[in-house]
Coordinates of C-alpha atoms in Angstrom, one line a residue:
X1347 CA -0.3 117.3 145.3
X1348 CA 0.3 118.6 141.8
X1349 CA -0.5 122.2 142.7
X1350 CA 2.0 122.0 145.6
X1351 CA 4.7 120.6 143.3
X1352 CA 4.1 123.4 140.8
X1353 CA 4.1 126.0 143.5
X1354 CA 7.4 124.7 145.0
X1355 CA 9.0 124.7 141.5
X1356 CA 7.9 128.3 140.9
X1357 CA 9.3 129.4 144.3
X1358 CA 12.5 127.6 143.7
X1359 CA 13.0 129.2 140.3
X1360 CA 12.3 132.6 141.7
X1361 CA 14.8 132.2 144.5
X1362 CA 17.4 130.9 142.0
X1363 CA 16.8 133.9 139.8
X1364 CA 17.3 136.3 142.8
X1365 CA 20.5 134.6 143.9
X1366 CA 21.8 134.6 140.3
X1367 CA 21.1 138.3 140.0
X1368 CA 22.4 139.5 143.4
X1369 CA 25.5 137.3 143.5
X1370 CA 26.2 137.4 139.8
X1371 CA 26.6 133.6 139.6
X1372 CA 26.2 133.5 135.7
X1373 CA 24.1 130.3 136.0
X1374 CA 22.6 130.8 132.6
X1375 CA 26.0 131.0 130.9
X1376 CA 27.2 127.9 132.8
X1377 CA 24.0 126.1 131.9
X1378 CA 24.4 127.0 128.2
X1379 CA 28.0 125.8 128.3
X1380 CA 26.9 122.5 129.9
X1381 CA 24.3 121.9 127.3
X1382 CA 26.7 122.6 124.5
X1383 CA 29.2 120.2 126.0
X1384 CA 26.5 117.5 126.3
X1385 CA 25.3 118.0 122.8
X1386 CA 28.9 117.9 121.4
X1387 CA 29.5 114.7 123.4
X1388 CA 26.3 113.1 122.0
X1389 CA 27.2 114.1 118.5
X1390 CA 30.7 112.6 118.8
X1391 CA 29.3 109.4 120.2
X1392 CA 26.7 109.2 117.4
X1393 CA 29.3 109.8 114.7
X1394 CA 31.5 107.0 116.0
X1395 CA 28.5 104.6 116.2
X1396 CA 27.4 105.7 112.7
X1397 CA 30.9 105.0 111.2
X1398 CA 31.1 101.7 113.0
X1399 CA 27.7 100.6 111.7
X1400 CA 28.6 101.5 108.1
X1401 CA 31.8 99.5 108.3
X1402 CA 30.1 96.6 110.0
X1403 CA 27.3 96.5 107.4
X1404 CA 29.9 96.3 104.6
X1405 CA 31.5 93.3 106.2
X1406 CA 28.6 91.4 107.9
X1407 CA 25.1 91.0 106.6
X1408 CA 22.6 91.8 109.4
X1409 CA 20.0 89.2 110.4
X1410 CA 16.3 90.0 110.2
X1411 CA 15.2 90.7 113.7
X1412 CA 13.2 93.3 115.6
X1413 CA 16.3 95.6 115.8
X1414 CA 16.9 95.5 112.1
X1415 CA 13.2 96.1 111.4
X1416 CA 13.2 99.1 113.7
X1417 CA 16.3 100.4 112.0
X1418 CA 14.7 100.0 108.6
X1419 CA 11.6 101.8 109.7
X1420 CA 13.6 104.7 111.2
X1421 CA 15.8 105.0 108.1
X1422 CA 12.7 105.1 105.9
X1423 CA 11.2 107.9 108.1
X1424 CA 14.4 109.9 107.9
X1425 CA 14.6 109.5 104.2
X1426 CA 10.9 110.2 103.4
X1427 CA 10.8 113.3 105.6
X1428 CA 14.3 114.5 104.6
X1429 CA 15.3 114.8 108.3
X1430 CA 18.8 116.1 109.1
X1431 CA 19.5 113.1 111.3
X1432 CA 21.3 109.8 111.2
X1433 CA 19.9 106.6 112.7
X1434 CA 22.0 107.2 115.8
X1435 CA 20.9 110.8 116.1
X1436 CA 17.3 109.8 115.8
X1437 CA 17.8 107.2 118.6
X1438 CA 19.4 109.9 120.8
X1439 CA 16.4 112.2 120.2
X1440 CA 14.0 109.4 121.0
X1441 CA 15.9 108.6 124.2
X1442 CA 15.7 112.2 125.4
X1443 CA 12.0 112.4 124.5
X1444 CA 11.4 109.2 126.4
X1445 CA 13.0 110.6 129.5
X1446 CA 11.0 113.8 129.2
X1447 CA 7.8 111.9 128.8
X1448 CA 8.5 109.7 131.8
X1449 CA 9.2 112.8 134.0
X1450 CA 5.9 114.3 132.9
X1451 CA 3.7 111.2 133.1
X1452 CA 5.1 110.2 136.5
X1453 CA 3.4 113.3 138.0
X1454 CA 0.0 111.8 137.1
X1455 CA 0.6 108.1 137.5
X1456 CA 3.0 108.4 140.5
X1457 CA 4.8 105.2 139.4
X1458 CA 8.0 105.1 137.3
X1459 CA 7.3 101.6 135.8
X1460 CA 3.8 102.5 134.7
X1461 CA 5.1 105.8 133.4
X1462 CA 7.8 104.1 131.4
X1463 CA 5.2 101.7 129.8
X1464 CA 3.0 104.6 128.8
X1465 CA 5.9 106.6 127.4
X1466 CA 7.1 103.6 125.3
X1467 CA 3.5 103.1 124.0
X1468 CA 3.2 106.7 123.1
X1469 CA 6.5 106.7 121.2
X1470 CA 5.4 103.5 119.4
X1471 CA 2.2 105.3 118.5
X1472 CA 4.0 108.4 117.2
X1473 CA 6.5 106.4 115.1
X1474 CA 3.6 104.3 113.7
X1475 CA 1.8 107.5 112.8
X1476 CA 4.8 108.9 110.8
X1477 CA 5.3 105.5 109.2
X1478 CA 1.6 105.6 108.1
X1479 CA 2.0 109.1 106.7
X1480 CA 5.2 108.0 104.9
X1481 CA 3.4 105.1 103.3
X1482 CA 0.6 107.4 102.2
X1483 CA 3.2 109.8 100.7
X1484 CA 4.8 106.9 98.8
X1485 CA 1.4 105.7 97.5
X1486 CA 0.6 109.2 96.3
X1487 CA 4.0 109.3 94.5
X1488 CA 3.4 106.0 92.8
X1489 CA 0.0 107.2 91.6
X1490 CA 1.6 110.4 90.2
X1491 CA 4.3 108.3 88.4
X1492 CA 1.5 106.0 86.9
X1493 CA -0.3 109.1 85.7
X1494 CA 2.9 110.4 84.1
X1495 CA 3.5 107.1 82.4
X1496 CA 0.0 106.9 81.1
X1497 CA 0.5 110.3 79.5
X1498 CA 4.0 109.7 78.1
X1499 CA 3.5 106.2 76.7
X1500 CA 1.0 107.0 73.9
X1501 CA 3.2 109.9 72.8
X1502 CA 6.4 107.9 72.7
X1503 CA 6.2 107.0 69.0
X1504 CA 8.2 110.2 68.2
X1505 CA 10.7 109.5 70.9
X1506 CA 10.6 109.5 74.7
X1507 CA 12.3 112.9 75.1
X1508 CA 9.8 114.5 72.7
X1509 CA 6.9 112.9 74.5
X1510 CA 8.1 114.2 77.9
X1511 CA 8.6 117.7 76.5
X1512 CA 5.0 117.6 75.1
X1513 CA 3.7 116.5 78.5
X1514 CA 5.7 119.3 80.2
X1515 CA 4.0 121.9 78.0
X1516 CA 1.1 122.1 80.5
X1517 CA 1.5 122.5 84.2
X1518 CA -1.6 120.4 84.9
X1519 CA -0.4 117.1 83.4
X1520 CA 2.3 116.2 85.9
X1521 CA 2.1 116.3 89.7
X1522 CA 4.1 119.1 91.3
X1523 CA 6.0 116.4 93.3
X1524 CA 7.6 114.8 90.3
X1525 CA 7.4 117.5 87.6
X1526 CA 10.9 119.0 88.6
X1527 CA 12.5 115.6 88.0
X1528 CA 11.2 115.4 84.4
X1529 CA 12.3 119.0 83.8
X1530 CA 15.8 118.1 85.0
X1531 CA 15.8 115.1 82.7
X1532 CA 15.1 117.4 79.7
X1533 CA 17.7 119.8 80.8
X1534 CA 20.3 117.0 81.3
X1535 CA 19.7 115.8 77.7
X1536 CA 19.6 119.2 76.0
X1537 CA 21.6 121.6 78.1
X1538 CA 24.2 119.6 80.1
X1539 CA 25.4 117.1 77.5
X1540 CA 24.2 114.0 79.3
X1541 CA 23.5 110.9 77.2
X1542 CA 19.9 109.7 77.1
X1543 CA 20.9 106.6 79.0
X1544 CA 22.6 108.5 81.8
X1545 CA 19.8 111.1 82.1
X1546 CA 17.2 108.3 82.3
X1547 CA 19.3 106.5 85.0
X1548 CA 19.2 109.7 87.1
X1549 CA 15.4 110.1 86.5
X1550 CA 14.9 106.5 87.4
X1551 CA 16.8 106.9 90.7
X1552 CA 14.8 110.0 91.6
X1553 CA 11.4 108.3 90.9
X1554 CA 12.2 105.0 92.4
X1555 CA 11.6 101.3 91.5
X1556 CA 8.0 101.9 90.1
X1557 CA 9.7 103.7 87.2
X1558 CA 12.1 100.8 86.5
X1559 CA 10.1 99.2 83.7
X1560 CA 9.5 102.4 81.8
X1561 CA 13.1 103.5 82.1
X1562 CA 14.4 100.2 80.8
X1563 CA 12.0 100.2 77.8
X1564 CA 12.8 103.9 77.1
X1565 CA 16.5 103.2 76.8
X1566 CA 15.9 100.2 74.6
X1567 CA 13.5 102.2 72.4
X1568 CA 16.0 105.1 72.2
X1569 CA 18.9 103.1 71.0
X1570 CA 17.1 100.3 69.1
X1571 CA 14.1 102.0 67.6
X1572 CA 12.3 100.1 64.8
X1573 CA 8.9 100.4 63.2
X1574 CA 6.1 99.3 65.6
X1575 CA 8.5 99.2 68.5
X1576 CA 6.6 101.9 70.4
X1577 CA 3.9 99.3 71.3
X1578 CA 6.3 98.1 74.0
X1579 CA 5.1 101.0 76.2
X1580 CA 1.4 99.9 76.0
X1581 CA 2.2 97.1 78.5
X1582 CA 3.0 99.8 81.1
X1583 CA -0.4 101.4 80.6
X1584 CA -2.2 98.0 81.1
X1585 CA 0.0 97.3 84.1
X1586 CA -0.9 100.6 85.7
X1587 CA -4.6 100.0 85.2
X1588 CA -4.3 96.6 86.9
X1589 CA -2.3 98.2 89.7
X1590 CA -4.9 100.9 90.2
X1591 CA -7.6 98.3 90.6
X1592 CA -5.5 96.5 93.2
X1593 CA -4.8 99.7 95.1
X1594 CA -8.5 100.6 95.1
X1595 CA -9.3 97.3 96.8
X1596 CA -6.5 97.8 99.3
X1597 CA -7.7 101.3 100.1
X1598 CA -11.2 100.0 100.8
X1599 CA -9.8 97.4 103.2
X1600 CA -7.6 100.0 104.9
X1601 CA -10.5 102.4 105.2
X1602 CA -12.6 99.7 106.9
X1603 CA -9.7 98.8 109.2
X1604 CA -9.1 102.4 110.2
X1605 CA -12.8 103.0 110.8
X1606 CA -13.0 100.0 113.1
X1607 CA -10.0 101.1 115.1
X1608 CA -11.3 104.7 115.4
X1609 CA -14.7 103.4 116.6
X1610 CA -13.2 101.1 119.2
X1611 CA -10.8 103.8 120.4
X1612 CA -13.6 106.3 120.6
X1613 CA -15.6 103.9 122.8
X1614 CA -12.7 103.4 125.2
X1615 CA -12.0 107.2 125.4
X1616 CA -15.6 108.0 126.0
X1617 CA -15.8 105.4 128.8
X1618 CA -12.6 106.8 130.5
X1619 CA -13.8 110.4 130.1
X1620 CA -17.2 109.4 131.6
X1621 CA -15.4 107.7 134.5
X1622 CA -13.6 111.0 135.3
X1623 CA -16.9 112.8 135.7
X1624 CA -17.8 110.6 138.7
X1625 CA -15.8 111.5 141.8
X1626 CA -15.5 108.0 143.1
X1627 CA -14.3 106.5 139.8
X1628 CA -12.0 109.5 139.3
X1629 CA -10.4 109.0 142.7
X1630 CA -10.1 105.3 142.0
X1631 CA -8.5 105.8 138.6
X1632 CA -6.0 108.5 139.6
X1633 CA -5.3 107.8 143.2
X1634 CA -5.3 104.0 143.6
X1635 CA -2.7 101.6 142.2
X1636 CA -5.3 99.3 140.4
X1637 CA -6.9 102.4 138.8
X1638 CA -3.6 103.8 137.5
X1639 CA -2.8 100.3 136.2
X1640 CA -6.1 100.2 134.3
X1641 CA -5.3 103.7 132.8
X1642 CA -1.9 102.4 131.8
X1643 CA -3.3 99.3 130.1
X1644 CA -5.8 101.5 128.3
X1645 CA -3.2 103.7 126.8
X1646 CA -0.9 100.8 126.0
X1647 CA -3.7 98.9 124.3
X1648 CA -4.7 101.8 122.1
X1649 CA -1.2 102.6 121.0
X1650 CA -0.2 98.9 120.3
X1651 CA -3.5 98.3 118.6
X1652 CA -2.8 101.3 116.3
X1653 CA 0.7 99.9 115.6
X1654 CA -0.7 96.4 114.9
X1655 CA -3.4 97.9 112.6
X1656 CA -0.8 99.8 110.5
X1657 CA 1.5 96.8 110.5
X1658 CA -1.2 94.7 108.9
X1659 CA -1.9 97.4 106.3
X1660 CA 1.8 97.6 105.5
X1661 CA 1.9 93.8 105.0
X1662 CA -1.2 94.0 102.7
X1663 CA 0.4 97.0 100.9
X1664 CA 3.5 95.0 100.1
X1665 CA 1.3 92.9 97.8
X1666 CA 1.0 95.9 95.5
X1667 CA 4.7 96.5 95.3
X1668 CA 5.1 99.1 98.1
X1669 CA 7.6 97.0 99.9
X1670 CA 10.1 97.9 97.2
X1671 CA 10.3 101.4 98.4

């Protein structure tokens, strides 16, 4: 069945190419113009929806529901991966990808409803994966910020700017992900005429809420320095030590949860793969409605279990302050 469909498509494309060449139909040019029109129409529609959403959010505070949670997840992914998309553009891309997945999967399952369920589950799995990666990136950034604070705080007696310049003397002290922000801070203070307060506000905005406490104390110390006042930074070092201990416990829990999920998924995949080696089971799985339904449930269960596992980890992670990001 599948080979016949592929053969028919190839023959159809070949005939179309011959007709286009002989009759000079310019089908490729017309097709390109059609796609350009569709893309422009989608872009205009997304722009209108984006402007409407911005205006609506300024007037009405949105309620916490599954739509708002989805929007927040997508906006975090767009921000963390620096994607050139708006929420509306991302949704359009997901819709196109969903339609393409359904068209591909329906060749195997021969059922539109089951194909739609599988496509939705796969998209949930993909979004969950990128959310997991995003959370890991944020955790690594928090760790880098804590390392920087631990280096700067003991040196702050001579001034925060001096301490940061000392830390910047070696490339090994600061993570490459946050080092440019501290370099910019020094340049803002010394080369561009920014006040210390303004330069610290910019640095704080670049590094995020984890840096709030240090930034606040740095401004107080800069403008109200007194003897012995540098000890206010020692609290940050102690706080970071406690936070590292909490993160270590969370990471052990996450590792155990991920390992359990991988083991259960591996058992399911091995069972399905083994079933495909037996002709009777393979025919049952691929050709009968109950078999295709079982395959669908398997894929849906794996994807949703993965999403649930990561959602639990996100809830646990919020105990360590990650929800602020």
